[in-house]
CSV table of C-alpha atoms and ligand atoms in Angstrom, one decimal:
chain,number,residue,atom,x,y,z
A,279,MET,CA,-0.4,11.3,-14.0
A,280,ASN,CA,-2.5,9.6,-11.4
A,281,ARG,CA,-1.0,6.2,-11.4
A,282,LEU,CA,0.5,5.2,-8.0
A,283,VAL,CA,3.5,2.9,-7.5
A,284,VAL,CA,4.3,2.0,-3.9
A,285,GLY,CA,7.5,0.3,-2.8
A,286,ASN,CA,7.1,-1.7,0.5
A,287,TRP,CA,10.6,-2.4,1.7
A,288,LYS,CA,9.4,-4.5,4.7
A,289,MET,CA,12.1,-5.2,7.3
A,290,ASN,CA,15.0,-4.7,4.9
A,291,MET,CA,17.7,-2.0,4.5
A,292,ASN,CA,19.6,-0.4,7.4
A,293,LEU,CA,20.0,3.3,7.4
A,294,ARG,CA,23.0,3.4,5.1
A,295,GLN,CA,21.5,1.0,2.7
A,296,ALA,CA,18.3,3.0,2.7
A,297,GLU,CA,20.2,6.1,2.0
A,298,THR,CA,21.9,4.5,-1.0
A,299,LEU,CA,18.7,3.0,-2.4
A,300,ILE,CA,16.8,6.3,-2.2
A,301,THR,CA,19.7,8.2,-3.8
A,302,ARG,CA,19.9,5.6,-6.7
A,303,LEU,CA,16.1,5.8,-7.2
A,304,ARG,CA,16.2,9.6,-7.2
A,305,GLN,CA,18.9,9.5,-9.9
A,306,GLN,CA,17.4,6.6,-12.0
A,307,ILE,CA,13.8,7.7,-12.1
A,308,THR,CA,14.0,10.6,-14.5
A,309,ALA,CA,10.7,10.2,-16.3
A,310,PRO,CA,8.2,8.7,-13.9
A,311,THR,CA,4.9,7.6,-15.2
A,312,ALA,CA,3.5,7.3,-11.7
A,313,SER,CA,3.5,9.0,-8.3
A,314,VAL,CA,6.2,7.0,-6.5
A,315,VAL,CA,5.9,6.2,-2.8
A,316,LEU,CA,8.7,4.6,-0.8
A,317,CYS,CA,7.9,2.8,2.5
A,318,PRO,CA,11.2,2.1,4.3
A,319,SER,CA,11.4,1.1,7.9
A,320,PHE,CA,10.5,3.6,10.6
A,321,VAL,CA,14.3,3.9,11.4
A,322,SER,CA,15.0,5.3,7.9
A,323,LEU,CA,12.1,7.7,7.5
A,324,ALA,CA,13.7,10.8,8.8
A,325,LYS,CA,16.8,10.3,6.7
A,326,ALA,CA,14.6,9.6,3.7
A,327,GLN,CA,12.7,12.8,4.2
A,328,GLU,CA,15.9,14.7,4.5
A,329,ILE,CA,17.1,13.4,1.2
A,330,ILE,CA,13.8,14.1,-0.5
A,331,LEU,CA,13.5,17.6,0.8
A,332,SER,CA,17.1,18.6,0.1
A,333,HIS,CA,16.9,17.3,-3.5
A,334,LYS,CA,13.3,18.4,-4.0
A,335,THR,CA,12.5,15.1,-5.6
A,336,PHE,CA,9.1,13.8,-6.6
A,337,LEU,CA,9.5,10.8,-4.4
A,338,GLN,CA,7.0,10.5,-1.5
A,339,LEU,CA,7.1,8.5,1.7
A,340,GLY,CA,4.8,6.0,3.4
A,341,ALA,CA,5.1,4.1,6.7
A,342,GLN,CA,4.5,0.4,6.9
A,343,ASN,CA,2.5,0.4,10.1
A,344,ILE,CA,0.7,2.6,12.6
A,345,ASN,CA,-0.7,2.1,16.1
A,346,ASP,CA,-4.4,2.7,16.5
A,347,ASN,CA,-3.8,5.0,19.5
A,348,ASP,CA,-2.3,8.5,19.2
A,349,GLU,CA,0.0,8.2,22.3
A,350,GLY,CA,0.6,6.2,25.5
A,351,ALA,CA,2.1,3.2,27.0
A,352,PHE,CA,2.6,1.0,23.9
A,353,THR,CA,6.2,-0.1,24.0
A,354,GLY,CA,7.8,-0.4,20.6
A,355,GLU,CA,4.8,1.1,18.7
A,356,VAL,CA,4.7,4.2,16.5
A,357,ALA,CA,1.7,6.6,16.5
A,358,GLY,CA,0.0,8.7,13.9
A,359,PRO,CA,1.2,12.1,15.4
A,360,MET,CA,4.8,10.9,15.0
A,361,LEU,CA,4.3,10.1,11.4
A,362,LYS,CA,2.3,13.2,10.5
A,363,GLY,CA,4.6,15.6,8.6
A,364,LEU,CA,7.0,12.8,7.9
A,365,VAL,CA,5.0,10.6,5.6
A,366,LYS,CA,2.0,11.1,3.4
A,367,TYR,CA,0.9,7.4,3.3
A,368,CYS,CA,0.7,4.5,5.6
A,369,ILE,CA,0.2,0.8,4.8
A,370,VAL,CA,-2.5,-0.8,6.9
A,371,GLY,CA,-3.8,-4.4,7.0
A,372,HIS,CA,-0.8,-5.9,5.1
A,373,SER,CA,-1.3,-9.7,5.1
A,374,GLU,CA,2.0,-10.2,7.0
A,375,ARG,CA,0.5,-8.1,9.8
A,376,ARG,CA,-2.9,-9.9,9.6
A,377,ILE,CA,-1.3,-13.3,9.6
A,378,ILE,CA,2.0,-13.1,11.6
A,379,TYR,CA,0.8,-10.4,14.1
A,380,GLN,CA,-2.8,-11.6,14.1
A,381,GLU,CA,-4.3,-8.1,13.4
A,382,ASP,CA,-8.0,-8.6,13.0
A,383,ASN,CA,-10.4,-6.6,10.9
A,384,GLU,CA,-11.6,-4.5,13.8
A,385,LEU,CA,-8.0,-3.4,14.8
A,386,ILE,CA,-7.3,-2.6,11.1
A,387,ALA,CA,-10.4,-0.5,11.1
A,388,ARG,CA,-9.1,1.5,14.0
A,389,LYS,CA,-5.7,1.8,12.2
A,390,VAL,CA,-7.4,3.2,9.1
A,391,ALA,CA,-9.2,5.7,11.4
A,392,ALA,CA,-5.9,6.6,13.1
A,393,CYS,CA,-4.4,7.4,9.6
A,394,ILE,CA,-7.3,9.6,8.7
A,395,ARG,CA,-7.3,11.4,12.0
A,396,ASN,CA,-3.6,12.2,11.5
A,397,LYS,CA,-4.0,13.3,7.9
A,398,LEU,CA,-2.2,10.2,6.5
A,399,THR,CA,-3.6,8.3,3.4
A,400,PRO,CA,-4.1,4.7,4.4
A,401,ILE,CA,-3.1,2.1,1.8
A,402,LEU,CA,-5.5,-0.5,3.0
A,403,CYS,CA,-4.4,-4.0,1.9
A,404,VAL,CA,-7.1,-6.7,1.4
A,405,GLY,CA,-6.8,-10.1,-0.2
A,406,GLU,CA,-7.8,-13.8,0.2
A,407,THR,CA,-5.7,-16.8,1.2
A,408,THR,CA,-5.2,-19.8,-1.0
A,409,ASN,CA,-7.8,-21.8,0.9
A,410,ALA,CA,-10.4,-19.0,0.6
A,411,ARG,CA,-9.8,-18.9,-3.2
A,412,GLN,CA,-10.0,-22.7,-3.5
A,413,ASP,CA,-13.2,-22.7,-1.5
A,414,GLY,CA,-14.8,-20.1,-3.7
A,415,LEU,CA,-14.6,-17.5,-1.0
A,416,ALA,CA,-12.2,-15.0,-2.5
A,417,GLN,CA,-14.8,-12.2,-3.1
A,418,ARG,CA,-16.5,-12.9,0.2
A,419,THR,CA,-13.2,-12.5,2.1
A,420,VAL,CA,-12.3,-9.3,0.4
A,421,LEU,CA,-15.8,-7.8,0.8
A,422,ASP,CA,-15.9,-8.7,4.5
A,423,GLN,CA,-12.5,-7.1,5.0
A,424,LEU,CA,-13.6,-3.9,3.3
A,425,GLU,CA,-16.9,-3.8,5.3
A,426,THR,CA,-15.2,-4.0,8.7
A,427,ASN,CA,-11.9,-2.2,7.8
A,428,LEU,CA,-13.9,0.9,6.5
A,429,SER,CA,-16.4,0.9,9.4
A,430,GLU,CA,-14.7,3.6,11.4
A,431,ILE,CA,-14.5,6.3,8.8
A,432,THR,CA,-17.0,8.6,7.3
A,433,ARG,CA,-18.0,8.8,3.6
A,434,ASP,CA,-16.1,12.1,3.2
A,435,GLU,CA,-13.0,10.6,4.8
A,436,ALA,CA,-13.1,7.7,2.4
A,437,SER,CA,-12.1,9.9,-0.5
A,438,ASN,CA,-8.6,10.0,1.1
A,439,LEU,CA,-8.0,6.2,0.8
A,440,VAL,CA,-6.0,3.8,-1.3
A,441,ILE,CA,-6.9,0.1,-1.5
A,442,ALA,CA,-4.4,-2.5,-2.5
A,443,TYR,CA,-5.7,-5.9,-3.6
A,444,GLU,CA,-3.0,-8.4,-2.5
A,445,PRO,CA,-4.0,-12.0,-2.7
A,446,VAL,CA,-2.0,-13.7,0.1
A,447,TRP,CA,-0.9,-16.5,-2.1
A,448,ALA,CA,0.8,-14.0,-4.5
A,449,ILE,CA,2.8,-12.1,-2.0
A,450,GLY,CA,6.5,-12.9,-2.0
A,451,SER,CA,5.8,-16.2,-3.6
A,452,GLY,CA,6.9,-15.5,-7.2
A,453,VAL,CA,3.4,-16.6,-8.2
A,454,ASN,CA,1.8,-13.4,-9.5
A,455,ALA,CA,-2.0,-13.4,-10.0
A,456,GLU,CA,-3.4,-13.9,-13.5
A,457,PRO,CA,-4.5,-10.4,-14.8
A,458,SER,CA,-8.0,-11.8,-15.2
A,459,ILE,CA,-8.2,-12.5,-11.4
A,460,VAL,CA,-6.9,-9.0,-10.6
A,461,GLN,CA,-9.4,-7.5,-13.1
A,462,ALA,CA,-12.3,-9.3,-11.6
A,463,MET,CA,-11.4,-8.4,-8.0
A,464,THR,CA,-10.6,-4.8,-8.8
A,465,LEU,CA,-14.0,-4.4,-10.3
A,466,THR,CA,-15.6,-6.1,-7.3
A,467,ILE,CA,-13.8,-3.6,-5.0
A,468,HIS,CA,-14.8,-0.7,-7.1
A,469,GLN,CA,-18.4,-1.7,-7.2
A,470,TYR,CA,-18.4,-2.1,-3.5
A,471,LEU,CA,-17.0,1.4,-3.1
A,472,PHE,CA,-19.5,2.7,-5.6
A,473,ASN,CA,-22.4,1.2,-3.7
A,474,LYS,CA,-21.1,2.4,-0.4
A,475,TYR,CA,-19.9,5.9,-1.2
A,476,GLY,CA,-21.3,6.8,-4.7
A,477,GLN,CA,-19.4,7.4,-7.9
A,478,ALA,CA,-17.6,10.6,-7.1
A,479,ILE,CA,-15.8,9.1,-4.1
A,480,ALA,CA,-15.4,5.6,-5.6
A,481,ASP,CA,-13.6,7.2,-8.6
A,482,LYS,CA,-11.2,9.0,-6.3
A,483,ILE,CA,-10.1,5.8,-4.5
A,484,ALA,CA,-7.1,4.2,-6.2
A,485,ILE,CA,-7.1,0.4,-6.3
A,486,LEU,CA,-3.6,-1.1,-6.6
A,487,TYR,CA,-2.5,-4.6,-7.3
A,488,GLY,CA,0.3,-6.2,-5.2
A,489,GLY,CA,1.8,-9.7,-5.3
A,490,SER,CA,5.1,-10.8,-7.0
A,491,THR,CA,5.1,-7.9,-9.4
A,492,ASN,CA,8.2,-7.2,-11.4
A,493,VAL,CA,9.2,-5.3,-14.5
A,494,ASP,CA,8.1,-8.2,-16.8
A,495,ASN,CA,4.6,-8.5,-15.5
A,496,ALA,CA,3.8,-5.0,-14.2
A,497,SER,CA,2.4,-3.7,-17.5
A,498,ALA,CA,-0.2,-6.4,-17.7
A,499,TYR,CA,-1.8,-5.0,-14.5
A,500,LEU,CA,-1.3,-1.4,-15.2
A,501,GLY,CA,-3.4,-1.8,-18.4
A,502,LEU,CA,-6.4,-3.2,-16.5
A,503,HIS,CA,-9.6,-1.2,-16.1
A,504,LYS,CA,-9.7,0.6,-12.7
A,505,VAL,CA,-6.3,-0.6,-11.6
A,506,GLY,CA,-4.6,2.5,-10.4
A,507,GLY,CA,-1.1,1.2,-9.8
A,508,LEU,CA,1.0,-1.3,-7.9
A,509,LEU,CA,2.2,-2.2,-4.4
A,510,VAL,CA,5.6,-3.7,-5.0
A,511,GLY,CA,7.5,-5.7,-2.3
A,512,GLY,CA,10.6,-7.6,-3.2
A,513,ALA,CA,11.2,-5.8,-6.5
A,514,SER,CA,11.2,-2.4,-4.8
A,515,LEU,CA,14.5,-3.3,-3.2
A,516,ASN,CA,16.3,-3.5,-6.5
A,517,TYR,CA,16.7,0.0,-7.9
A,518,LYS,CA,17.0,-1.0,-11.5
A,519,GLU,CA,13.8,-3.1,-11.4
A,520,PHE,CA,11.8,-0.6,-9.4
A,521,SER,CA,12.9,2.4,-11.4
A,522,SER,CA,11.8,0.5,-14.6
A,523,ILE,CA,8.4,-0.2,-13.1
A,524,CYS,CA,8.0,3.5,-12.2
A,525,GLN,CA,8.8,4.4,-15.8
A,526,LEU,CA,6.7,1.9,-17.8
B,641,PEP,C1,3.9,-6.8,-0.6
B,641,PEP,O1,4.6,-7.1,0.4
B,641,PEP,O2,3.0,-6.0,-0.4
B,641,PEP,C2,4.2,-7.4,-1.8
B,641,PEP,C3,3.3,-7.2,-2.8
B,641,PEP,O3,5.3,-8.2,-1.9
B,641,PEP,P1,5.9,-8.9,-3.2
B,641,PEP,O4,5.9,-7.9,-4.3
B,641,PEP,O5,7.3,-9.3,-2.9
B,641,PEP,O6,5.1,-10.1,-3.5
């Protein structure tokens, strides 16, 4: 089983709600067809880890963000050494951070490096805006993101990487991308990784799709060539929906 399904809870769920959701998922997902990663807020990570360890569940944890420095005067930020041992994965370059918090490609490259330095697997999100797609610049946008975002890590380090293709227009919009669009971009990303790192490493890098996925449309993506799983936002907050996606 090397399919990966990641739930990005974003800024939802207080500690008690997070505890309830993890408990329900643990009970509901009895026959997973994927490795399942939950990304609650920082506040809930320690409790989530406690539940996972005490029940020895298959669930794994990811963070939603990381600072590019390992310590220092960065009020409100969370560093890699704080996450090390707590989570296995970390989302980097999510479009909400690129757009709302104006994280540029260079900063995201340093965050990818911070993950690798701290033995965390970055889930690097890339994807084009509506305008870029309309202007015929979807591939160019994604390739430019990859080129800069991966510029601070070595070839060997790249084998510990997950890429999520998340077209900005599909995130939280209810407008999921046509599978043909996802197929084409996934193959573009894979080809880029193949050219840059060679086949052995490219084959190790899972490429996920994210953008308004739910139990009704998930299978269409999971069946695509080289699509290694899903990054799920809104639907990951509903335990029935998310559990179903993890057992398709
Ligand atoms: C996301 O936030 O990464 C995402 C894919 O959200 P949604 O599934 O809600 O579109």
